[in-house]
Tab-separated table of C-alpha atoms and ligand atoms in Angstrom:
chain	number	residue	atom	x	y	z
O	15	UNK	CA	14.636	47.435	-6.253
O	16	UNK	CA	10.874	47.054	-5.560
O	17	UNK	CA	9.914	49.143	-2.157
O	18	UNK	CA	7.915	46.709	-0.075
O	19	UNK	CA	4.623	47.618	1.832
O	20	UNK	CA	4.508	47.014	5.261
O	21	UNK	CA	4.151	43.242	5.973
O	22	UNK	CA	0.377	42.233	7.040
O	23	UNK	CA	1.489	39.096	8.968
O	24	UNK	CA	4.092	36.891	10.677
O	25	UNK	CA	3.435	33.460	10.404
O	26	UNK	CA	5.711	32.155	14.453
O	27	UNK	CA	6.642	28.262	13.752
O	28	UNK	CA	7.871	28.363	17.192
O	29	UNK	CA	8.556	24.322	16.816
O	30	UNK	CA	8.640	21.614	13.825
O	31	UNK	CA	7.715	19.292	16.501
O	32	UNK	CA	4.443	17.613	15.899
O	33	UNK	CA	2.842	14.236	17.014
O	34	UNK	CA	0.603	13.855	13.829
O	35	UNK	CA	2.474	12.350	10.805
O	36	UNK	CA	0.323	13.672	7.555
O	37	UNK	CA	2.194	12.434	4.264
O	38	UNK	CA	0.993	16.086	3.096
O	39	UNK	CA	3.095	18.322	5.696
O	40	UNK	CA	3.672	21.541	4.590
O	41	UNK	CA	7.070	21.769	6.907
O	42	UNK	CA	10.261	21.151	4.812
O	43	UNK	CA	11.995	18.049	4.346
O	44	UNK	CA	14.217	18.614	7.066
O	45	UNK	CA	13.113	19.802	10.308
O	46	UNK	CA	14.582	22.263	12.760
O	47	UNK	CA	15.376	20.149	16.088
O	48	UNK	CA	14.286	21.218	19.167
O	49	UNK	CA	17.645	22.358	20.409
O	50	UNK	CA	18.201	24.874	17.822
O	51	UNK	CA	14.700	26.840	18.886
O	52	UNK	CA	14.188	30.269	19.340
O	53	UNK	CA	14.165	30.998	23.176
O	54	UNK	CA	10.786	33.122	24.386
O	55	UNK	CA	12.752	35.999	24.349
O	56	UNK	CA	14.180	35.974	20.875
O	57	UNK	CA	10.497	35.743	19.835
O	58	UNK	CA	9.484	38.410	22.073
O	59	UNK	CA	11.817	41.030	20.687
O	60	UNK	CA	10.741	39.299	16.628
O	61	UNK	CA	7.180	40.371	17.910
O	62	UNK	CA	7.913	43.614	18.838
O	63	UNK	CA	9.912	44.267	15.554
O	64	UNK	CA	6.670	43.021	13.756
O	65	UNK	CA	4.761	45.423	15.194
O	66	UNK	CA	6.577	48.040	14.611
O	67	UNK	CA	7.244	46.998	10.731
O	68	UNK	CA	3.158	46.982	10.453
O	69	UNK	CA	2.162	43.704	10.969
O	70	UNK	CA	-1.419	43.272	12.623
O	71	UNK	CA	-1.225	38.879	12.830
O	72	UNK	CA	0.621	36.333	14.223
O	73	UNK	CA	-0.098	32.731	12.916
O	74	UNK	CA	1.833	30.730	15.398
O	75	UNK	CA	2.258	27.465	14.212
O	76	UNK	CA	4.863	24.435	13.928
O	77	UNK	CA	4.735	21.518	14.304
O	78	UNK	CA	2.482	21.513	16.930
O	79	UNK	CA	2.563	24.934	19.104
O	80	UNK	CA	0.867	23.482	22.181
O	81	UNK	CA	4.462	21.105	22.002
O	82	UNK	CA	6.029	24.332	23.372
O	83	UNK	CA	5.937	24.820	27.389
O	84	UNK	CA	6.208	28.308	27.135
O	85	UNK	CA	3.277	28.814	24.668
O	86	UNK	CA	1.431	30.938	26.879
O	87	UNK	CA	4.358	33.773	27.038
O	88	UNK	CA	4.821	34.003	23.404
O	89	UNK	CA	1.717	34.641	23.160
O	90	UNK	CA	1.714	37.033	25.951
O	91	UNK	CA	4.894	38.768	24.441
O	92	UNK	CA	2.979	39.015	20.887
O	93	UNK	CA	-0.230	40.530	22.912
O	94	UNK	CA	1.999	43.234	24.114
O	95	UNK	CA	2.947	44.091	20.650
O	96	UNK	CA	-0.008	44.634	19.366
O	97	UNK	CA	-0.170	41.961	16.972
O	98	UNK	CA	-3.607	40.048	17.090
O	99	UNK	CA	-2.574	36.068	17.473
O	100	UNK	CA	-4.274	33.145	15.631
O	101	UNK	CA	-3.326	29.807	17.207
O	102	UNK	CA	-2.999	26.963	14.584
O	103	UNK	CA	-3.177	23.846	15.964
O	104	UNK	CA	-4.121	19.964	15.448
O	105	UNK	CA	-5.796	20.037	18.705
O	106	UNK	CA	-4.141	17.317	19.930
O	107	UNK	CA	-2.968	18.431	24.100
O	108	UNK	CA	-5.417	21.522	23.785
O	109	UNK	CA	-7.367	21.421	26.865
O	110	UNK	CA	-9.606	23.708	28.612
O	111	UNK	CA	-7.214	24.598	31.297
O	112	UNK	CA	-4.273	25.192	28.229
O	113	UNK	CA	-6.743	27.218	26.310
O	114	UNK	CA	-8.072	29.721	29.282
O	115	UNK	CA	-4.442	30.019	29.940
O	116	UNK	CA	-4.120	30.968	26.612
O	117	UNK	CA	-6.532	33.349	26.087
O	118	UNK	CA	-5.623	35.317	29.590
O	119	UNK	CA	-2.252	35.848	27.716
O	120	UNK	CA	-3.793	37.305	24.565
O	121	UNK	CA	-4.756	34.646	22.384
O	122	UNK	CA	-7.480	35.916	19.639
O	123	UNK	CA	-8.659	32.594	17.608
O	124	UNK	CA	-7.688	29.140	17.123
O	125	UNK	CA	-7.260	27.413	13.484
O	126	UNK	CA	-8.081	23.282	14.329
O	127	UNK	CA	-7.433	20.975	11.668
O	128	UNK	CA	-8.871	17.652	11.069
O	129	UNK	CA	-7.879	15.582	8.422
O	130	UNK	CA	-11.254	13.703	7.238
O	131	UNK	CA	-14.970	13.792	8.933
O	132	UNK	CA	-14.722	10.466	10.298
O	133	UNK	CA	-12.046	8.880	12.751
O	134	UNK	CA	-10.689	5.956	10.423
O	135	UNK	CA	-9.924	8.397	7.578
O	136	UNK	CA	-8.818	11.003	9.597
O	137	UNK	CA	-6.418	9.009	11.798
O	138	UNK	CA	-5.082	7.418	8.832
O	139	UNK	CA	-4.126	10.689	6.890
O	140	UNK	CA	-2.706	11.542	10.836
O	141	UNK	CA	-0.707	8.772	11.109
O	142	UNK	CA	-1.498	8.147	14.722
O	143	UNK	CA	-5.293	8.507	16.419
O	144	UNK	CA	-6.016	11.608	17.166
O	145	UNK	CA	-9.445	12.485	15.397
O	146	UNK	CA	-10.862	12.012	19.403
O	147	UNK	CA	-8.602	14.865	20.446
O	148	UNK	CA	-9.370	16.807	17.631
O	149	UNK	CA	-13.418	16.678	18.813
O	150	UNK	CA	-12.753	17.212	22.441
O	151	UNK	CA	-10.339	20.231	21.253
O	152	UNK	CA	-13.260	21.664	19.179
O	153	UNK	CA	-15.717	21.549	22.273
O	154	UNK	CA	-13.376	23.349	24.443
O	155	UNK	CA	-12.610	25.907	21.614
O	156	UNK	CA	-16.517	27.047	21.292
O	157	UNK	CA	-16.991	26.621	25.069
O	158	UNK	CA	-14.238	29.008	25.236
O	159	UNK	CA	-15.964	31.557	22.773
O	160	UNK	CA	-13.126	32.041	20.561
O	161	UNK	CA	-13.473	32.712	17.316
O	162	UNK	CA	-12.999	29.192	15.636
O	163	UNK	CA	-11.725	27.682	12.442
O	164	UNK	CA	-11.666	24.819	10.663
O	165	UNK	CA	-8.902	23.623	8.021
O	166	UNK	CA	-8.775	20.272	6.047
O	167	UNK	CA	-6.388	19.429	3.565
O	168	UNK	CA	-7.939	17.575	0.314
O	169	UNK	CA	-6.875	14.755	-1.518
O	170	UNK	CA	-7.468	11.928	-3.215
O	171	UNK	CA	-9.026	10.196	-0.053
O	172	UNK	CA	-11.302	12.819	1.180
O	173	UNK	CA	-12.625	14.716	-1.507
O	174	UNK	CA	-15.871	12.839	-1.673
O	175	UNK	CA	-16.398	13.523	2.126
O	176	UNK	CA	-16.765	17.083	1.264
O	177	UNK	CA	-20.185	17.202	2.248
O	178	UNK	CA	-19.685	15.584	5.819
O	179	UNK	CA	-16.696	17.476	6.238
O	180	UNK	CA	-19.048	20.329	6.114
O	181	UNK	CA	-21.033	18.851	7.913
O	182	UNK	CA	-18.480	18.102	10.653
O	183	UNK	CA	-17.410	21.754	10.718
O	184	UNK	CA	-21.059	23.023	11.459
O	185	UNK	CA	-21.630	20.459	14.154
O	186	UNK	CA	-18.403	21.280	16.037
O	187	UNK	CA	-18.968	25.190	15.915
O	188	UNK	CA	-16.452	26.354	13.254
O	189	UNK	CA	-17.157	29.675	12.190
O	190	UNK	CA	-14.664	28.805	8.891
O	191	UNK	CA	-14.113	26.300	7.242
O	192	UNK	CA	-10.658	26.207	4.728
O	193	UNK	CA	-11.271	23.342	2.619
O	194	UNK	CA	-7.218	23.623	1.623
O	195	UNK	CA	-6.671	21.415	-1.890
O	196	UNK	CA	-2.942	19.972	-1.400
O	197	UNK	CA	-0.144	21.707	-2.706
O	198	UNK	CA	2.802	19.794	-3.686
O	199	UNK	CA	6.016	21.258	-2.178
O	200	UNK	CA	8.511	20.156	0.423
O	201	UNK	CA	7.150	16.694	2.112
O	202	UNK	CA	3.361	16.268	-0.166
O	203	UNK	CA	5.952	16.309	-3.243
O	204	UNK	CA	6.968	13.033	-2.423
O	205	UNK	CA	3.653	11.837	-1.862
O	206	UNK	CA	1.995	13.472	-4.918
O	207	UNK	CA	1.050	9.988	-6.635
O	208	UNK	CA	-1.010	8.904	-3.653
O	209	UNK	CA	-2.325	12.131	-2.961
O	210	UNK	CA	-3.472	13.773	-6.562
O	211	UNK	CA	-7.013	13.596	-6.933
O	212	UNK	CA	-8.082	12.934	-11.108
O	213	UNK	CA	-10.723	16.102	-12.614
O	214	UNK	CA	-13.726	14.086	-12.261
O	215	UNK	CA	-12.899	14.097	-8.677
O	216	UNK	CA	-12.431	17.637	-8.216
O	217	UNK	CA	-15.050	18.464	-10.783
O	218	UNK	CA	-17.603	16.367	-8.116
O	219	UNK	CA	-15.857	18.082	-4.668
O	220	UNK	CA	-16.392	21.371	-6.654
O	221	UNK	CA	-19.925	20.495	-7.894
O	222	UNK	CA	-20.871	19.355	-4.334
O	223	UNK	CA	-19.221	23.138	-2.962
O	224	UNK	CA	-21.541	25.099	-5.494
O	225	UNK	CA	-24.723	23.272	-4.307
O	226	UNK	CA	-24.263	23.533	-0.455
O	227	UNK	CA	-23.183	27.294	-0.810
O	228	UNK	CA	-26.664	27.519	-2.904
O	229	UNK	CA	-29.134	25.623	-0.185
O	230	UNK	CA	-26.960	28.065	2.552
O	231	UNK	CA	-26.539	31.090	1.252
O	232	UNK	CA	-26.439	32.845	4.488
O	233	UNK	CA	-26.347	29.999	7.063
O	234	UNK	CA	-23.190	27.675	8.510
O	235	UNK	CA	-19.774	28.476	8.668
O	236	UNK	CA	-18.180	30.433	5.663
O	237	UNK	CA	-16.667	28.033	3.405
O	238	UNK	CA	-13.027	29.208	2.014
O	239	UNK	CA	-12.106	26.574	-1.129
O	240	UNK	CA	-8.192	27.335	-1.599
O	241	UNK	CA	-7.875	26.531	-5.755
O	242	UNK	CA	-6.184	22.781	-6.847
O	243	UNK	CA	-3.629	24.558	-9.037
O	244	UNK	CA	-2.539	21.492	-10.937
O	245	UNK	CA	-5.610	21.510	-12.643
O	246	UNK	CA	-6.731	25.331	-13.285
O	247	UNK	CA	-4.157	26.383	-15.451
O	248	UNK	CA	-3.439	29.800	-14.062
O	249	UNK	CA	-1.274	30.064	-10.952
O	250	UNK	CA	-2.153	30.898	-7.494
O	251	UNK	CA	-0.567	34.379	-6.578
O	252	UNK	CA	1.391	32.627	-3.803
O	253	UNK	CA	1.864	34.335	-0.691
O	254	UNK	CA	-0.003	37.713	-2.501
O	255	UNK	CA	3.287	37.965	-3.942
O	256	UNK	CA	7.100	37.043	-2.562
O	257	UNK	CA	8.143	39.554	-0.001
O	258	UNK	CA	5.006	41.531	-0.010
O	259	UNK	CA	2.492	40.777	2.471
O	260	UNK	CA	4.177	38.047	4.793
O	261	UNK	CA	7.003	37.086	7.042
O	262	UNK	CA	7.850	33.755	8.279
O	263	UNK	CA	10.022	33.158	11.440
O	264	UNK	CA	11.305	29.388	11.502
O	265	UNK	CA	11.702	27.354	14.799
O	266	UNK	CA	15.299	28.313	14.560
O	267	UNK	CA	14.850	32.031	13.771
O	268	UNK	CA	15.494	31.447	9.999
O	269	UNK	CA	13.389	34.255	8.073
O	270	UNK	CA	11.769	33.660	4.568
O	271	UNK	CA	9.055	34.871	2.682
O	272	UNK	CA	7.284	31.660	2.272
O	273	UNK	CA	7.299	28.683	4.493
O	274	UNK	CA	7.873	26.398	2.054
O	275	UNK	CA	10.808	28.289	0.856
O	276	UNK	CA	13.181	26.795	2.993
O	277	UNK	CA	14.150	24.704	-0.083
O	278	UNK	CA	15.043	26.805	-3.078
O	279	UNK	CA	18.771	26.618	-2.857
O	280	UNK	CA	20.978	29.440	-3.080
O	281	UNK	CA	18.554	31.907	-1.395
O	282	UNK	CA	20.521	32.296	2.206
O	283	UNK	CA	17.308	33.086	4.237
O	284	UNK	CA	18.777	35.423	6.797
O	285	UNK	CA	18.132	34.687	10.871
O	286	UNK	CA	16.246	36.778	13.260
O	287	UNK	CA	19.002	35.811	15.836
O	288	UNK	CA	21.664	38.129	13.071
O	289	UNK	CA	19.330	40.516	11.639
O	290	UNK	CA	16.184	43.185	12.300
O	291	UNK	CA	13.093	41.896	10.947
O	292	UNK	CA	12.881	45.674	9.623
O	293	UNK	CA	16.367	44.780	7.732
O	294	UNK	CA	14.814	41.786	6.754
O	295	UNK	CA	12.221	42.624	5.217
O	296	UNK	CA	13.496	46.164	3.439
O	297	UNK	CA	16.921	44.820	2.772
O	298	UNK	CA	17.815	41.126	2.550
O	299	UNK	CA	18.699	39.392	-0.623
O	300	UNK	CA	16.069	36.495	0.089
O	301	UNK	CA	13.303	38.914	0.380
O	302	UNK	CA	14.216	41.453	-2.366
O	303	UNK	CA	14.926	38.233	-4.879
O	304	UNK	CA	11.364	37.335	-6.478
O	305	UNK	CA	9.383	40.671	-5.119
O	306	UNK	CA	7.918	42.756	-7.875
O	307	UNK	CA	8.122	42.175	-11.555
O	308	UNK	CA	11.754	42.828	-12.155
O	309	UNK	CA	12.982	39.395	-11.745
O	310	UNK	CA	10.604	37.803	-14.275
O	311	UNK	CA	11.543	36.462	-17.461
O	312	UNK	CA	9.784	33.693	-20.270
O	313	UNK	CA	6.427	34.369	-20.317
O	314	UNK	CA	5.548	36.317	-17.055
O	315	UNK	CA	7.839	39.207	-18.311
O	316	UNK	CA	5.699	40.663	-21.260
O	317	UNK	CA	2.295	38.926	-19.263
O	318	UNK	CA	-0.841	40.982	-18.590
O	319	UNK	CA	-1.661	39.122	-15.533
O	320	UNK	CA	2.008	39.378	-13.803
O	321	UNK	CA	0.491	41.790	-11.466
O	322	UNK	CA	-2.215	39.722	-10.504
O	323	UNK	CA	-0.914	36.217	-10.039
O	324	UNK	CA	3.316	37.499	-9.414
O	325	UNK	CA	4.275	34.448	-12.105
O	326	UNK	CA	2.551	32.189	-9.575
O	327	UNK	CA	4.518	29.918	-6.739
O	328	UNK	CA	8.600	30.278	-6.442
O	329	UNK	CA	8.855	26.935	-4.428
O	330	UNK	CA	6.584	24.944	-6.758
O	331	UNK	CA	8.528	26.892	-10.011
O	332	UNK	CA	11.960	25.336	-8.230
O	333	UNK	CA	10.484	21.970	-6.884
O	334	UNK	CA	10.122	21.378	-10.275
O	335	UNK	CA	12.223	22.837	-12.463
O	336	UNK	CA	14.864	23.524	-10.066
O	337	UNK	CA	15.094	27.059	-10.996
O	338	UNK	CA	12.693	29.240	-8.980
O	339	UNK	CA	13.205	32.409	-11.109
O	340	UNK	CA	10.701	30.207	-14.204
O	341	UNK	CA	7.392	30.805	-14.628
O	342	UNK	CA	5.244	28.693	-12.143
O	343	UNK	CA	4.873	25.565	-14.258
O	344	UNK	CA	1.165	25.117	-13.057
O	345	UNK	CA	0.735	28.230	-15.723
O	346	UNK	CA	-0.409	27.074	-18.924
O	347	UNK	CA	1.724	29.343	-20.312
O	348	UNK	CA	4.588	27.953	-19.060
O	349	UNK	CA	7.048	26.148	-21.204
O	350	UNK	CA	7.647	23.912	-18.223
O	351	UNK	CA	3.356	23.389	-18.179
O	352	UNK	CA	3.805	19.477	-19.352
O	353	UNK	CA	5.488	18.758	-16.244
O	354	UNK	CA	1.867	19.394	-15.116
O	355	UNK	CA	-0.558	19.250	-17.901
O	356	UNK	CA	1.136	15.568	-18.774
O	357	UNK	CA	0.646	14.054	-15.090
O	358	UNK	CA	-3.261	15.437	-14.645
O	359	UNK	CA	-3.914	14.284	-18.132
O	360	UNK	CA	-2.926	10.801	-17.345
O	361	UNK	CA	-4.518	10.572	-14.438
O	362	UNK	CA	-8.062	8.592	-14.331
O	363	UNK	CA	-10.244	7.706	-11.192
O	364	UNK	CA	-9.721	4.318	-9.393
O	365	UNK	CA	-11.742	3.198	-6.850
O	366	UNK	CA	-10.375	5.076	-3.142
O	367	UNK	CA	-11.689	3.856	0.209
O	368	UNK	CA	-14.280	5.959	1.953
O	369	UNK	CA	-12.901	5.874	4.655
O	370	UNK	CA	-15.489	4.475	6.775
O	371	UNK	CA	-14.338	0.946	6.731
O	372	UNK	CA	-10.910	1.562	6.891
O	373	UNK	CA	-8.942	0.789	9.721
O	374	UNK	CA	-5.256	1.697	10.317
O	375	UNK	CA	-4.017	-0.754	8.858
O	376	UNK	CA	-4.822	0.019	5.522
O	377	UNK	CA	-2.241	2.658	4.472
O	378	UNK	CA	-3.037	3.706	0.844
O	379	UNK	CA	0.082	2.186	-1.217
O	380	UNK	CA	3.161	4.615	-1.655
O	381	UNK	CA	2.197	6.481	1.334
O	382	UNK	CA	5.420	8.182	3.139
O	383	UNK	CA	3.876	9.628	6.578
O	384	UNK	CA	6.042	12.830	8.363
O	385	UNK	CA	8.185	11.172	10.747
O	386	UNK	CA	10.780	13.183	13.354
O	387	UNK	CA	14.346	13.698	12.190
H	403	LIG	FE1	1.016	34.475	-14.438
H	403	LIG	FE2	3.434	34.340	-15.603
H	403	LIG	FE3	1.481	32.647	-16.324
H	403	LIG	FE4	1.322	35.239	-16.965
H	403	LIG	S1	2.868	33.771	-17.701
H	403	LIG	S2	-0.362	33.964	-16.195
H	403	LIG	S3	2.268	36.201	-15.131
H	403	LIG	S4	2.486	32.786	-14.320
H	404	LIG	FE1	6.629	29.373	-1.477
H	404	LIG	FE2	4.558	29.513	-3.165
H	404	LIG	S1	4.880	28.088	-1.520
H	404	LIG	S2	6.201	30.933	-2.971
């Protein structure tokens, strides 16, 4: 059995609740309700186990986070670990008085997404309006002085606003920008045909990245492009590798490696509310099944780069294939690569909406927005 390092970070989805609907979310297919969350003390002993396993941040995320009244204690109780705390949030309910509040319990930095740089397109992808909230949550952020950052999801219907998403970032104060390329998993799986940009697309966005980072090579905020793997050809090393740098706590104290990994079947995550996150993470099963090398077969087993890229993503490998132990099918490598190579290929440009006349009412066609459970 591979030895794991110490786990870098805990990624707290103290709720799946969320008022923002994207047909993108990363949460899985079925949510945790609300009655089944962890209490604020469950997650103040998980924090305190953290700490003491090595981990130095705390992503607490959902859902929305603000959605939980005790916020501010869980944060407090993750401050008294140790454990420096990024608050990821859509910005929507973060107000001044929420934020100080906040940050006199320990808070260190706030992630704000927005999900296009103008209000039709954004509120659209939301589901719901909400790109208002999202600017008023920005200006208390940097009146605050936290360290701030930005994260956008791409797609089809924003990739050509790349440069005015840029733009937006700079204007509101973002330090970072994560200009995050969809993955398909869990909830975006089922709304990969409206969402799947075609090369020439990407080949523009990416284009467009190269110049600004060119005319700025010191100035704005730092610009992080997370890779569209459908179209590279080599896999992401997802999550730095299974088991090896990350834990994530679910609203309901369910434990995985990966957040999206709430749907390979037959793992049995373990549960904080059972288990030690130090038994967790040295001794579970779920953790121990796709760490290291040892597990891979087809291609990855004999590969030179299975130490670089860990066979690529276990939740895309079994999205797909339904068999998460397979090479990651975005490899070209892969035998399982034409479930990829096949769709991209086929896939030409048609004329999207920029977003700047659109109006709710135009939903792109096949669009399946989050809703509650
Ligand atoms: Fe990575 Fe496996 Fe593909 Fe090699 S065969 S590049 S290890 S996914
Ligand atoms: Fe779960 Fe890649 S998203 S391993």
């Amino acid at each position: 059995m591979t030895v794991p390092p110490a786990p870098w970070a805990l990624l707290a989805e103290v709720t799946h609740a969320c008022p923002l609907h994207c047909p993108y979310c990363s949460n899985p297919v079925e949510l945790v309700r609300r009655s089944r969350e962890l209490a604020t003390a469950d997650w103040e002993r998980v924090f305190g186990e953290a700490a003491d396993l090595g981990v130095v941040q705390a992503h607490v995320s959902g859902g929305e986070p603000l959605l939980r009244p005790d916020l501010a204690a869980i944060v407090a109780a993750a401050h008294r670990a140790g454990v420096y705390t990024q608050l990821v949030t859509s910005g929507v309910g973060l107000t001044a008085t929420r934020l100080e509040e906040l940050v006199k319990a320990g808070l260190n930095s706030v992630q704000l997404s927005v999900q296009d740089a103008r209000a039709p397109g954004s509120d659209l992808i939301a589901g719901r309006v909400s790109y208002a909230d999202k600017g008023r949550a920005a200006g208390v952020i940097r009146a605050a002085g936290v360290p701030f950052g930005l994260n956008v999801v791409l797609h089809r219907h924003n990739l050509d606003h790349l440069p005015e998403i840029i733009a937006l970032g700079a204007a509101w104060g973002a330090e970072r920008i994560e200009l995050a390329n969809v993955q398909f998993y869990g909830w975006a799986l089922r709304n990969r045909a409206a969402l799947l940009p075609a090369r020439e697309q990407l080949d523009r966005a990416k284009a467009t990245l190269a110049a600004h980072r060119d005319a700025h090579p010191e100035g704005g905020p730092e610009l992080v492009w997370v890779m569209p793997d459908y179209y590279e050809g080599v896999p992401k090393p997802c999550m730095g590798g299974w088991g090896m740098r990350s834990i994530t706590v679910g609203p309901d104290g369910t434990a995985l490696p990966c957040p999206a990994a709430y749907a390979i079947e037959g793992l049995a995550p373990p549960n904080v509310r059972d288990r030690s996150l130090s038994w967790i993470w040295t001794e579970s099963p779920a953790f121990a099944a796709y760490r290291g090398t040892g597990w891979m077969t087809g291609p990855c087993g004999t590969c030179p780069r299975r130490e670089t890229d860990f066979g690529g993503c276990r939740c895309q490998a079994f999205a797909l294939t339904g068999d998460a132990a397979r090479t990651d099918p975005a490899c070209s490598l892969s035998p399982d690569h034409h479930l990829i190579r096949d769709l991209v290929e086929g896939l030409h440009e048609t004329a999207v909406d920029g977003g700047e006349s659109r109006t709710a009412a135009t939903v792109p066609s096949g669009f399946v927005y989050r809703r509650p459970t």
